[in-house]
Short mmCIF file of C-alpha atoms in Angstrom, two decimals:
data_model
loop_
_atom_site.label_atom_id
_atom_site.label_comp_id
_atom_site.label_asym_id
_atom_site.label_seq_id
_atom_site.Cartn_x
_atom_site.Cartn_y
_atom_site.Cartn_z
CA MET A 635 62.37 7.95 -52.68
CA THR A 636 63.07 5.71 -49.70
CA GLN A 637 62.45 2.04 -50.34
CA THR A 638 59.85 0.63 -47.98
CA MET A 639 58.60 -2.72 -46.86
CA ASP A 640 55.01 -3.73 -47.54
CA ILE A 641 52.55 -1.98 -45.25
CA GLN A 642 50.53 -4.48 -43.25
CA MET A 643 47.28 -3.10 -41.88
CA ILE A 644 45.55 -4.53 -38.82
CA GLN A 645 42.30 -3.79 -37.03
CA ILE A 646 42.40 -2.91 -33.34
CA ASN A 647 39.50 -2.59 -30.93
CA VAL A 648 39.71 0.54 -28.79
CA ALA A 649 37.80 1.82 -25.78
CA THR A 650 35.27 4.48 -26.74
CA ASP A 651 34.58 6.11 -23.36
CA VAL A 652 36.24 9.52 -23.02
CA LEU A 653 37.48 11.13 -19.81
CA VAL A 654 36.97 14.90 -19.53
CA VAL A 655 39.01 16.55 -16.77
CA GLY A 656 37.54 19.86 -15.60
CA GLY A 657 34.09 21.40 -15.61
CA GLY A 658 32.78 24.84 -16.45
CA TYR A 659 31.91 25.91 -19.99
CA ALA A 660 34.85 24.13 -21.63
CA GLY A 661 34.45 20.82 -19.80
CA LEU A 662 30.65 20.63 -19.98
CA SER A 663 30.58 21.69 -23.64
CA THR A 664 33.24 19.13 -24.49
CA ALA A 665 31.36 16.35 -22.69
CA LEU A 666 28.13 17.23 -24.51
CA ASN A 667 29.86 17.43 -27.90
CA ILE A 668 31.45 14.04 -27.30
CA ALA A 669 28.07 12.58 -26.29
CA GLU A 670 26.49 13.99 -29.45
CA ALA A 671 29.25 12.27 -31.44
CA GLY A 672 28.02 8.96 -30.00
CA TYR A 673 30.56 8.35 -27.23
CA ARG A 674 30.21 8.19 -23.47
CA ALA A 675 31.86 11.06 -21.59
CA ILE A 676 33.02 10.83 -17.96
CA LEU A 677 33.53 14.33 -16.55
CA VAL A 678 35.53 14.75 -13.34
CA ALA A 679 35.94 18.04 -11.50
CA ASN A 680 37.77 18.77 -8.26
CA GLY A 681 34.89 20.92 -7.09
CA ASP A 682 31.43 21.50 -8.48
CA VAL A 683 31.20 21.11 -12.25
CA LEU A 684 30.02 24.73 -12.45
CA GLU A 685 32.83 26.13 -10.32
CA ASP A 686 35.77 24.13 -11.68
CA ASN A 687 35.80 26.21 -14.82
CA ASP A 688 37.74 28.69 -16.88
CA SER A 689 37.08 31.44 -14.34
CA VAL A 690 33.91 32.97 -15.69
CA THR A 691 34.79 36.40 -14.33
CA LEU A 692 37.88 36.34 -16.56
CA THR A 693 36.13 35.39 -19.78
CA GLY A 694 33.53 38.08 -20.06
CA VAL A 695 30.62 36.08 -18.62
CA ASP A 696 27.83 38.23 -17.21
CA ASP A 697 24.81 37.10 -15.19
CA ALA A 698 23.10 35.87 -18.34
CA GLY A 699 26.19 33.85 -19.15
CA LYS A 700 26.19 32.30 -15.70
CA GLU A 701 22.57 31.30 -16.18
CA ALA A 702 23.56 29.73 -19.49
CA LEU A 703 26.27 27.81 -17.65
CA GLY A 704 23.61 26.45 -15.32
CA ARG A 705 21.50 25.35 -18.27
CA LEU A 706 24.57 23.66 -19.75
CA ALA A 707 25.11 21.74 -16.52
CA ARG A 708 21.46 20.65 -16.46
CA ARG A 709 21.74 19.45 -20.06
CA ALA A 710 24.82 17.44 -19.17
CA ALA A 711 23.10 15.95 -16.10
CA ALA A 712 20.14 14.89 -18.24
CA GLU A 713 22.28 13.40 -21.02
CA PRO A 714 22.52 9.59 -20.51
CA ARG A 715 25.91 9.45 -22.24
CA VAL A 716 27.46 11.98 -19.84
CA GLU A 717 28.51 10.91 -16.35
CA LEU A 718 29.23 13.84 -14.02
CA LEU A 719 31.60 13.16 -11.12
CA PRO A 720 32.01 16.36 -9.07
CA GLY A 721 34.47 16.27 -6.21
CA THR A 722 36.61 13.77 -8.13
CA ARG A 723 40.18 14.10 -9.35
CA LEU A 724 42.40 12.23 -11.76
CA ALA A 725 44.78 10.26 -9.53
CA GLY A 726 46.63 8.20 -12.12
CA ALA A 727 46.82 7.29 -15.78
CA ALA A 728 48.48 4.46 -17.68
CA GLY A 729 48.30 2.98 -21.15
CA VAL A 730 48.12 4.53 -24.59
CA ALA A 731 45.61 6.07 -26.97
CA GLY A 732 42.59 3.84 -27.33
CA ASP A 733 43.48 1.91 -24.19
CA PHE A 734 44.02 4.23 -21.22
CA THR A 735 43.45 3.05 -17.66
CA VAL A 736 42.67 6.03 -15.44
CA ARG A 737 42.34 6.12 -11.68
CA LEU A 738 39.66 8.44 -10.30
CA ALA A 739 39.65 9.44 -6.64
CA ASP A 740 36.84 11.02 -4.62
CA LYS A 741 36.56 11.42 -0.85
CA LYS A 742 35.49 7.81 -0.38
CA ALA A 743 37.41 5.60 -2.80
CA VAL A 744 39.61 5.21 -5.86
CA SER A 745 38.18 3.53 -8.94
CA GLU A 746 39.62 2.53 -12.32
CA ARG A 747 38.09 3.16 -15.72
CA LYS A 748 39.04 2.24 -19.26
CA VAL A 749 38.90 5.13 -21.72
CA GLY A 750 40.04 5.64 -25.28
CA ALA A 751 40.90 9.32 -24.96
CA VAL A 752 41.37 12.05 -22.37
CA VAL A 753 40.37 15.71 -22.75
CA VAL A 754 41.70 18.25 -20.24
CA ALA A 755 39.60 21.40 -19.84
CA GLY A 756 41.42 23.12 -16.97
CA SER A 757 40.84 26.48 -15.35
CA LEU A 758 42.46 29.89 -15.02
CA GLU A 759 43.52 31.84 -11.95
CA THR A 760 44.64 35.37 -11.29
CA ARG A 761 47.67 36.81 -9.53
CA VAL A 762 47.85 40.44 -8.40
CA LEU A 763 51.07 42.02 -9.64
CA ASN A 764 51.51 44.40 -6.72
CA ASP A 765 55.07 43.20 -6.15
CA ALA A 766 56.02 44.44 -9.61
CA TYR A 767 55.03 47.93 -8.45
CA ASP A 768 56.60 47.46 -5.00
CA LEU A 769 53.17 47.89 -3.39
CA ALA A 770 51.47 46.23 -0.46
CA LEU A 771 47.77 45.41 -0.88
CA SER A 772 45.49 47.36 1.44
CA GLU A 773 42.08 49.00 1.57
CA THR A 774 43.30 51.60 -0.93
CA VAL A 775 45.63 49.45 -3.04
CA VAL A 776 43.57 46.61 -4.51
CA GLY A 777 43.82 44.04 -7.27
CA GLN A 778 41.54 43.91 -10.28
CA SER A 779 39.37 41.11 -8.87
CA ARG A 780 38.76 42.89 -5.58
CA PHE A 781 37.85 46.07 -7.42
CA GLU A 782 35.35 44.15 -9.58
CA THR A 783 33.77 42.78 -6.39
CA LEU A 784 33.56 46.32 -5.01
CA LEU A 785 31.86 47.51 -8.20
CA ALA A 786 29.30 44.71 -7.89
CA ASP A 787 28.62 44.97 -4.14
CA ASN A 788 29.09 48.62 -3.17
CA PRO A 789 29.67 50.95 -6.14
CA GLY A 790 28.37 53.92 -4.13
CA SER A 791 31.50 53.84 -1.96
CA LEU A 792 33.45 55.12 -4.98
CA ALA A 793 31.30 58.24 -5.47
CA GLY A 794 33.45 61.35 -5.33
CA LYS A 795 36.67 59.33 -5.28
CA THR A 796 39.69 59.42 -7.56
CA VAL A 797 40.68 55.97 -8.81
CA ALA A 798 43.91 55.21 -10.67
CA PHE A 799 44.52 52.03 -12.67
CA VAL A 800 48.03 50.78 -13.46
CA ALA A 801 48.40 48.13 -16.18
CA GLY A 802 50.85 46.75 -18.68
CA PHE A 803 54.04 47.39 -16.71
CA GLY A 804 54.15 44.26 -14.58
CA GLN A 805 53.50 41.94 -17.56
CA GLU A 806 53.24 42.03 -21.31
CA GLY A 807 49.55 41.31 -20.92
CA ASN A 808 46.98 40.31 -23.52
CA PRO A 809 43.59 41.50 -24.80
CA LEU A 810 41.71 39.57 -22.10
CA VAL A 811 43.64 41.37 -19.36
CA MET A 812 43.02 44.66 -21.12
CA GLU A 813 39.30 43.97 -21.46
CA ARG A 814 39.00 43.52 -17.70
CA VAL A 815 40.72 46.87 -17.14
CA LEU A 816 38.65 48.70 -19.76
CA SER A 817 35.39 47.25 -18.43
CA ALA A 818 36.24 48.21 -14.84
CA VAL A 819 37.23 51.70 -15.98
CA SER A 820 33.90 52.04 -17.79
CA ALA A 821 31.92 50.96 -14.72
CA ALA A 822 33.88 53.31 -12.42
CA ALA A 823 33.44 56.23 -14.81
CA ASP A 824 29.65 55.75 -14.62
CA ILE A 825 29.69 56.37 -10.86
CA GLU A 826 28.73 59.91 -9.87
CA ALA A 827 31.75 62.19 -9.36
CA CYS A 828 34.20 59.29 -9.63
CA THR A 829 37.33 60.47 -11.45
CA VAL A 830 39.29 57.76 -13.26
CA TYR A 831 42.91 57.78 -14.42
CA VAL A 832 44.57 54.94 -16.32
CA TYR A 833 48.35 54.53 -16.50
CA VAL A 834 49.13 51.97 -19.18
CA ASN A 835 52.06 50.77 -21.24
CA ASN A 836 50.63 49.11 -24.38
CA ILE A 837 46.87 49.05 -24.85
CA LYS A 838 46.16 45.52 -26.07
CA ALA A 839 42.98 46.14 -28.04
CA ALA A 840 43.32 43.48 -30.75
CA GLU A 841 39.93 41.89 -30.05
CA ASP A 842 36.45 42.68 -31.28
CA GLY A 843 34.97 45.61 -29.40
CA LEU A 844 38.01 46.59 -27.32
CA GLU A 845 38.90 49.67 -29.37
CA ARG A 846 35.27 50.81 -29.10
CA LEU A 847 35.29 50.20 -25.34
CA TYR A 848 38.48 52.22 -24.97
CA LEU A 849 36.96 55.16 -26.87
CA GLN A 850 33.76 54.94 -24.80
CA ASP A 851 35.83 55.13 -21.61
CA ARG A 852 37.48 58.30 -22.84
CA ASP A 853 34.12 59.77 -23.80
CA LYS A 854 32.93 59.10 -20.23
CA GLY A 855 35.82 61.17 -18.90
CA ALA A 856 38.44 58.53 -18.10
CA ILE A 857 41.93 59.97 -18.59
CA TYR A 858 44.55 57.67 -20.12
CA PHE A 859 48.32 58.13 -19.87
CA LYS A 860 50.31 55.89 -22.22
CA LEU A 861 53.77 55.68 -20.70
CA ASN A 862 57.00 54.01 -21.69
CA GLN A 863 58.19 53.67 -18.10
CA MET A 864 56.40 52.37 -15.03
CA PRO A 865 55.00 55.18 -12.88
CA LEU A 866 56.29 55.48 -9.32
CA VAL A 867 53.51 54.64 -6.87
CA ARG A 868 54.14 55.57 -3.24
CA GLN A 869 52.34 54.57 -0.05
CA ALA A 870 53.19 56.81 2.91
CA ASP A 871 51.29 58.03 5.96
CA GLY A 872 48.05 56.59 4.65
CA LYS A 873 48.31 58.57 1.42
CA LEU A 874 48.92 57.47 -2.14
CA SER A 875 50.81 59.30 -4.84
CA ILE A 876 51.66 58.45 -8.45
CA CYS A 877 54.63 60.17 -10.06
CA PHE A 878 55.34 59.88 -13.78
CA ALA A 879 56.97 61.65 -16.68
CA ASP A 880 54.23 62.97 -18.97
CA PRO A 881 55.41 62.43 -22.57
CA VAL A 882 53.06 65.13 -23.90
CA LEU A 883 53.77 67.93 -21.41
CA ARG A 884 57.39 66.77 -21.11
CA ARG A 885 57.52 67.25 -17.39
CA ASP A 886 57.07 65.24 -14.23
CA MET A 887 53.53 64.95 -12.94
CA GLU A 888 52.06 63.77 -9.65
CA LEU A 889 48.60 62.54 -8.71
CA GLU A 890 47.21 61.70 -5.26
CA PRO A 891 44.39 59.19 -5.86
CA ASP A 892 42.09 57.74 -3.24
CA MET A 893 42.56 54.22 -4.62
CA VAL A 894 45.00 52.40 -6.90
CA VAL A 895 43.82 49.35 -8.85
CA VAL A 896 46.71 47.05 -9.72
CA GLU A 897 46.66 44.84 -12.80
CA GLU A 898 46.41 41.06 -12.45
CA ALA A 899 48.09 38.33 -14.44
CA ILE A 900 45.86 35.55 -15.72
CA VAL A 901 47.76 32.33 -15.06
CA ALA A 902 47.41 28.60 -15.49
CA ASN A 903 45.92 26.38 -12.82
CA PRO A 904 48.67 25.50 -10.28
CA ASN A 905 47.66 21.83 -10.61
CA ASN A 906 48.81 21.76 -14.24
CA PRO A 907 52.38 20.52 -13.54
CA ALA A 908 51.05 17.55 -11.54
CA LEU A 909 48.50 16.81 -14.26
CA ALA A 910 51.23 16.98 -16.89
CA ASP A 911 53.25 14.42 -14.95
CA LEU A 912 50.26 12.08 -14.66
CA LEU A 913 49.49 12.26 -18.38
CA ARG A 914 53.12 12.54 -19.57
CA LEU A 915 52.44 15.86 -21.28
CA LYS A 916 55.05 18.41 -22.31
CA LYS A 917 54.18 21.74 -20.73
CA GLY A 918 54.08 24.89 -22.78
CA PRO A 919 54.84 28.44 -21.63
CA ALA A 920 53.61 29.44 -18.17
CA ASP A 921 52.67 25.84 -17.28
CA PHE A 922 49.87 25.50 -19.80
CA LEU A 923 49.44 22.00 -21.24
CA GLN A 924 50.05 22.66 -24.92
CA THR A 925 53.42 23.50 -26.39
CA GLU A 926 53.77 26.29 -28.96
CA ASN A 927 53.95 23.77 -31.76
CA VAL A 928 51.92 24.53 -34.86
CA HIS A 929 51.31 20.82 -35.46
CA ASN A 930 49.37 20.55 -32.18
CA TYR A 931 46.85 23.27 -32.92
CA PRO A 932 44.05 23.53 -32.20
CA VAL A 933 43.59 20.96 -29.41
CA ARG A 934 46.26 18.25 -29.63
CA SER A 935 48.99 17.62 -27.10
CA ASN A 936 52.28 15.81 -27.61
CA ARG A 937 50.47 12.54 -26.74
CA GLU A 938 48.14 10.82 -29.13
CA GLY A 939 44.75 10.46 -27.46
CA VAL A 940 45.21 13.33 -24.97
CA PHE A 941 43.60 16.61 -25.98
CA VAL A 942 43.56 20.03 -24.31
CA VAL A 943 40.82 22.65 -24.52
CA GLY A 944 40.09 26.09 -23.15
CA ALA A 945 42.13 27.18 -20.17
CA ALA A 946 44.20 24.00 -20.21
CA ARG A 947 46.05 25.16 -23.31
CA GLY A 948 46.26 28.91 -22.76
CA VAL A 949 44.56 32.17 -21.85
CA GLY A 950 41.55 32.70 -24.06
CA ARG A 951 38.00 33.94 -24.22
CA LEU A 952 34.87 31.90 -23.60
CA SER A 953 34.19 31.72 -27.34
CA ASP A 954 37.63 30.14 -27.83
CA ALA A 955 36.85 27.48 -25.21
CA LEU A 956 33.54 26.61 -26.89
CA THR A 957 35.27 26.29 -30.26
CA ASP A 958 37.87 24.03 -28.64
CA ALA A 959 35.09 21.80 -27.29
CA GLY A 960 33.80 21.16 -30.80
CA ASN A 961 37.30 20.58 -32.16
CA ALA A 962 38.04 18.10 -29.38
CA ALA A 963 34.94 16.07 -30.23
CA LEU A 964 36.02 15.97 -33.89
CA ALA A 965 39.52 14.85 -32.87
CA VAL A 966 38.08 12.12 -30.64
CA ARG A 967 35.90 10.87 -33.48
CA GLY A 968 38.92 10.83 -35.79
CA LEU A 969 40.85 8.76 -33.27
CA LEU A 970 38.27 6.30 -31.96
CA GLY A 971 35.97 5.88 -34.95
CA ASP A 972 33.38 3.20 -34.29
CA GLY A 973 35.61 1.45 -31.76
CA THR A 974 37.54 -0.50 -34.37
CA ILE A 975 40.37 1.29 -36.12
CA THR A 976 42.79 0.23 -38.87
CA VAL A 977 46.48 1.01 -38.37
CA PRO A 978 49.82 -0.15 -39.83
CA ALA A 979 51.04 -3.26 -38.00
CA ASN A 980 54.69 -2.44 -38.68
CA GLN A 981 54.67 1.26 -37.90
CA ALA A 982 57.37 0.54 -35.32
CA VAL A 983 58.51 -3.00 -34.48
CA VAL A 984 60.67 -4.14 -31.56
CA ASP A 985 63.06 -7.06 -32.04
CA GLU A 986 62.63 -8.93 -28.74
CA GLY A 987 65.90 -10.77 -29.26
CA LYS A 988 67.86 -7.50 -29.37
CA CYS A 989 65.84 -5.54 -26.79
CA THR A 990 67.54 -5.36 -23.38
CA ILE A 991 64.69 -3.37 -21.75
CA CYS A 992 66.97 -0.36 -21.16
CA LEU A 993 63.94 2.00 -21.19
CA THR A 994 65.56 4.32 -23.74
CA CYS A 995 62.59 4.10 -26.12
CA TYR A 996 60.17 4.72 -23.26
CA ARG A 997 62.06 7.83 -22.17
CA VAL A 998 62.56 9.43 -25.58
CA CYS A 999 59.18 8.75 -27.22
CA PRO A 1000 57.53 12.18 -27.44
CA HIS A 1001 54.08 10.65 -27.94
CA GLY A 1002 53.96 8.20 -25.03
CA ALA A 1003 53.54 5.28 -27.43
CA VAL A 1004 55.86 2.83 -25.63
CA TYR A 1005 54.74 0.57 -22.79
CA TRP A 1006 55.75 -2.74 -21.21
CA GLU A 1007 54.10 -6.13 -21.52
CA SER A 1008 55.50 -9.39 -20.14
CA ASP A 1009 58.94 -7.85 -19.65
CA LYS A 1010 59.23 -6.58 -23.20
CA ALA A 1011 58.87 -3.20 -24.84
CA VAL A 1012 55.77 -2.73 -26.97
CA ILE A 1013 55.08 0.21 -29.26
CA SER A 1014 51.38 0.91 -29.68
CA PRO A 1015 50.44 1.10 -33.38
CA VAL A 1016 47.60 3.46 -32.39
CA ALA A 1017 49.71 5.94 -30.42
CA CYS A 1018 52.88 5.73 -32.54
CA ARG A 1019 53.29 8.52 -35.10
CA GLY A 1020 56.19 6.82 -36.86
CA CYS A 1021 58.78 9.53 -36.21
CA GLY A 1022 61.59 7.04 -35.57
CA ILE A 1023 63.23 8.86 -32.66
CA CYS A 1024 63.13 5.64 -30.66
CA ALA A 1025 64.85 3.72 -33.47
CA GLY A 1026 67.55 6.35 -33.79
CA GLU A 1027 68.26 6.34 -30.06
CA CYS A 1028 68.00 2.59 -29.38
CA PRO A 1029 71.52 1.45 -28.39
CA MET A 1030 70.84 -2.10 -29.58
CA ASP A 1031 69.24 -1.18 -32.94
CA ALA A 1032 66.26 -3.22 -31.77
CA ILE A 1033 63.55 -1.00 -33.32
CA GLU A 1034 62.63 -0.76 -36.98
CA ILE A 1035 60.24 1.76 -38.50
CA GLY A 1036 58.16 -0.07 -41.08
CA ARG A 1037 58.47 2.47 -43.84
CA TYR A 1038 62.11 3.28 -43.10
CA THR A 1039 64.09 0.19 -42.09
CA ASP A 1040 67.83 0.42 -41.51
CA GLU A 1041 68.44 -1.87 -44.47
CA ALA A 1042 66.26 0.25 -46.77
CA MET A 1043 67.83 3.50 -45.61
CA ASN A 1044 71.42 2.33 -46.06
CA ARG A 1045 70.59 0.78 -49.43
CA GLU A 1046 69.10 4.03 -50.66
CA VAL A 1047 72.20 5.94 -49.53
CA CYS A 1048 74.35 3.64 -51.65
CA GLU A 1049 72.07 3.93 -54.68
CA LYS A 1050 71.82 7.73 -54.51
CA ILE A 1051 75.58 8.16 -54.19
CA ALA A 1052 76.10 5.88 -57.20
CA GLU A 1053 73.71 8.08 -59.20
CA SER A 1054 75.77 11.21 -58.55
CA GLY A 1055 78.37 10.48 -61.19
CA ASP A 1056 81.55 12.54 -61.11
CA ALA A 1057 80.06 15.53 -59.25
CA LEU A 1058 80.87 16.20 -55.63
CA LYS A 1059 78.44 13.96 -53.79
CA ILE A 1060 76.15 15.51 -51.17
CA VAL A 1061 73.63 13.37 -49.29
CA ALA A 1062 70.81 15.37 -47.68
CA PHE A 1063 68.66 13.57 -45.09
CA CYS A 1064 65.43 15.59 -45.30
CA CYS A 1065 62.57 15.62 -42.82
CA LEU A 1066 59.35 14.67 -44.56
CA ASN A 1067 57.47 17.52 -42.83
CA SER A 1068 59.80 20.39 -43.70
CA ALA A 1069 63.12 20.07 -45.53
CA LEU A 1070 61.89 17.57 -48.13
CA GLU A 1071 59.12 19.93 -49.26
CA ALA A 1072 61.56 22.85 -49.24
CA GLY A 1073 63.95 20.82 -51.41
CA VAL A 1074 61.18 19.88 -53.85
CA MET A 1075 60.21 23.57 -54.03
CA ALA A 1076 63.79 24.59 -54.78
CA ASP A 1077 64.00 21.98 -57.55
CA ARG A 1078 60.67 22.78 -59.19
CA PHE A 1079 61.30 26.53 -59.15
CA ASN A 1080 64.71 25.97 -60.74
CA MET A 1081 66.63 27.43 -57.85
CA PRO A 1082 70.36 26.68 -57.93
CA LEU A 1083 71.23 23.25 -56.51
CA PRO A 1084 74.50 21.28 -56.64
CA ALA A 1085 74.65 18.67 -59.39
CA GLY A 1086 75.64 15.95 -56.96
CA LEU A 1087 72.93 16.66 -54.35
CA LYS A 1088 70.72 13.70 -53.48
CA MET A 1089 67.77 14.03 -51.09
CA ILE A 1090 66.78 11.13 -48.86
CA GLN A 1091 63.39 11.28 -47.18
CA VAL A 1092 63.11 10.51 -43.47
CA PRO A 1093 59.89 10.64 -41.40
CA CYS A 1094 61.58 13.01 -38.96
CA ALA A 1095 65.17 14.17 -38.59
CA GLY A 1096 65.10 12.32 -35.27
CA LYS A 1097 65.19 9.07 -37.30
CA VAL A 1098 68.63 9.87 -38.76
CA ASP A 1099 70.97 7.41 -37.05
CA ILE A 1100 74.69 8.14 -36.75
CA GLU A 1101 75.11 4.88 -38.67
CA TYR A 1102 73.36 6.45 -41.69
CA ILE A 1103 75.71 9.43 -41.62
CA MET A 1104 78.89 7.40 -41.27
CA ASN A 1105 77.70 4.90 -43.89
CA ALA A 1106 77.16 7.78 -46.34
CA PHE A 1107 80.81 8.82 -45.99
CA THR A 1108 82.00 5.23 -46.23
CA GLU A 1109 80.05 4.76 -49.47
CA GLY A 1110 81.63 7.82 -51.06
CA ALA A 1111 79.72 10.93 -50.00
CA ASP A 1112 81.83 14.10 -49.93
CA GLY A 1113 79.39 15.87 -47.63
CA VAL A 1114 76.23 15.18 -45.65
CA LEU A 1115 73.36 17.48 -44.68
CA VAL A 1116 70.84 16.66 -41.95
CA LEU A 1117 67.89 19.01 -42.39
CA ALA A 1118 65.21 19.27 -39.73
CA CYS A 1119 62.27 21.41 -38.64
CA HIS A 1120 62.78 24.67 -36.78
CA SER A 1121 62.84 24.57 -33.01
CA GLY A 1122 59.27 24.41 -31.69
CA ASN A 1123 57.89 23.29 -35.07
CA CYS A 1124 58.94 19.64 -35.04
CA LYS A 1125 55.89 17.41 -35.50
CA SER A 1126 57.59 14.97 -33.14
CA GLU A 1127 58.27 17.73 -30.58
CA GLN A 1128 62.00 17.11 -30.26
CA GLY A 1129 63.16 15.12 -33.26
CA ASN A 1130 65.19 18.13 -34.41
CA THR A 1131 66.87 18.25 -31.00
CA PHE A 1132 67.95 14.61 -31.14
CA ALA A 1133 69.12 15.07 -34.74
CA GLY A 1134 71.25 18.04 -33.74
CA TRP A 1135 72.85 16.07 -30.92
CA ARG A 1136 73.63 13.13 -33.22
CA VAL A 1137 75.16 15.36 -35.89
CA GLU A 1138 77.46 16.93 -33.32
CA ASP A 1139 78.47 13.45 -32.11
CA ALA A 1140 79.10 12.37 -35.70
CA ARG A 1141 81.24 15.48 -36.34
CA GLN A 1142 83.48 14.45 -33.46
CA ARG A 1143 83.78 10.96 -34.95
CA LEU A 1144 84.66 12.41 -38.34
CA ALA A 1145 87.43 14.49 -36.79
CA ALA A 1146 88.79 11.42 -34.99
CA ALA A 1147 88.82 9.57 -38.32
CA GLY A 1148 90.73 12.38 -40.05
CA LEU A 1149 87.83 13.99 -41.95
CA GLU A 1150 86.94 17.65 -41.72
CA LYS A 1151 83.93 18.45 -39.53
CA GLU A 1152 82.73 20.89 -42.18
CA ARG A 1153 81.70 17.96 -44.37
CA LEU A 1154 78.71 17.41 -42.09
CA ARG A 1155 76.15 20.13 -41.37
CA PHE A 1156 72.88 20.35 -39.48
CA ALA A 1157 70.30 23.01 -40.36
CA THR A 1158 66.61 23.72 -39.83
CA LEU A 1159 64.00 24.71 -42.39
CA ALA A 1160 60.28 25.18 -42.86
CA SER A 1161 58.44 23.54 -45.73
CA ASN A 1162 58.09 26.82 -47.66
CA MET A 1163 61.78 27.78 -47.46
CA GLY A 1164 62.93 26.63 -50.89
CA SER A 1165 65.38 29.51 -51.29
CA ASP A 1166 66.96 28.71 -47.93
CA PHE A 1167 67.30 25.06 -48.95
CA SER A 1168 69.06 26.21 -52.09
CA SER A 1169 71.39 28.48 -50.11
CA ILE A 1170 72.32 25.74 -47.62
CA ALA A 1171 73.02 23.24 -50.40
CA MET A 1172 75.10 25.69 -52.45
CA GLU A 1173 77.08 26.76 -49.37
CA MET A 1174 77.88 23.10 -48.68
CA SER A 1175 78.93 22.66 -52.32
CA ALA A 1176 81.25 25.67 -52.13
CA CYS A 1177 82.75 24.36 -48.89
CA LEU A 1178 83.38 20.94 -50.43
CA LYS A 1179 85.05 22.47 -53.48
CA GLU A 1180 87.57 24.06 -51.12
CA LEU A 1181 88.04 20.84 -49.14
CA GLY A 1182 88.19 18.58 -52.18
CA PRO A 1183 86.88 15.02 -52.50
CA SER A 1184 86.47 13.04 -49.30
CA PRO A 1185 89.58 11.07 -48.35
CA ALA A 1186 87.26 8.33 -47.06
CA LYS A 1187 86.43 7.26 -50.63
#
């Protein structure tokens, strides 16, 4: 086990106000949950707190749900620990978890507030996918939202009409998209003499009640065609036609509907990229504000102290947003406590004499834990997660990670190599969150492992400095493994990426020094992959047997 220095704990006072960005169900529920936890919530929304939401028409909210949203807003307005600021946007943010300074702008002025945490609620929007079908929107070719408005305002205009829905060809879709289609089909099928056809690729019914809704639609007379290829929809001379290959009849079919309803994609708020820049967040797929990293679920972002709920982190139902609101309040309580928190003083320490203020640590820190104070780099003990990426990348070796100092790491390398005896010596730098557990599993389940294999724990593969690798060879290692998390599963977001780059750099140095590149290998693992750990280690052992002992000894 890695030798460590004594852990010194310190108490830090943190701000306990919490900024909530975005209204609607997610934002209002989050603010109220935070207030119930004993903190003061400041909710800002570009528009009205009821309108700046997760698009209630997209999340299955009926009139009763909209009334409930109104009651939620009235509760928030009456709660003394909730401050509602409609017509206000987040204009700037600085600082770290527990000590953020945010700039809030309305039509009249810009003000600054101190907050300990930020929760982003966000909103969803829709985009008609008519271009995917090479269609122009018109009175007879409409998007899902416009058709829903027609159903609400003038359903009688559809009596005696033939309506065709096309869905699942312009996007992969999801159950929420499918629910909108199925609900609209059901409403149209209830209209007297309205004939409904649905052309669909995959029916995404993996949500409670969707399979039942689909069957009800069919019982009402809606006709579904499940197709592998997009149907050809034509607009000519004011008429519509849909041509498709019927997989059951095995022949081409044609329909001339009165109206075509085109599917819509549910997309992230277009303001998300700007918000990500302000808060230094890594964007996930489709510009949502949470990466597909299992360590961030349910509501964390890459930055300590910044949480994402509801539509800010992905497409989801109203129930998901309400669950997120409760989880965010729990996460805030875990971070801010009673306003005084205890953290390690030496989680990451900067040597001011070595630091040249090159900004490398600021740029590479995935958690936004580095800031500047009196012309020197400071690493917040509250925001720092101790991954060590900054220490591994610092060109001046000016940063030490309290539990894993350079001296301790290099000393352990020497000791482990000395323990290997006459066997071929393999040093494996193992990420604490993945490879180390996989290696322990392989050992305890008596999976085959080389006799000379020695595991060295690191907080993240991103901590593995090239110096550690080269020192291992200098001290007598025949081979070195650097084992990291899989892509997208790194607790430090990109520690595995930095580790991979450093290994490749070290391989080039080995070649220049006359050693075979094959003596150094980078691989990724999950914590439950003991058999894979065994395979990687035994493959390295076999390779070293062919190469022979390291000439660097």
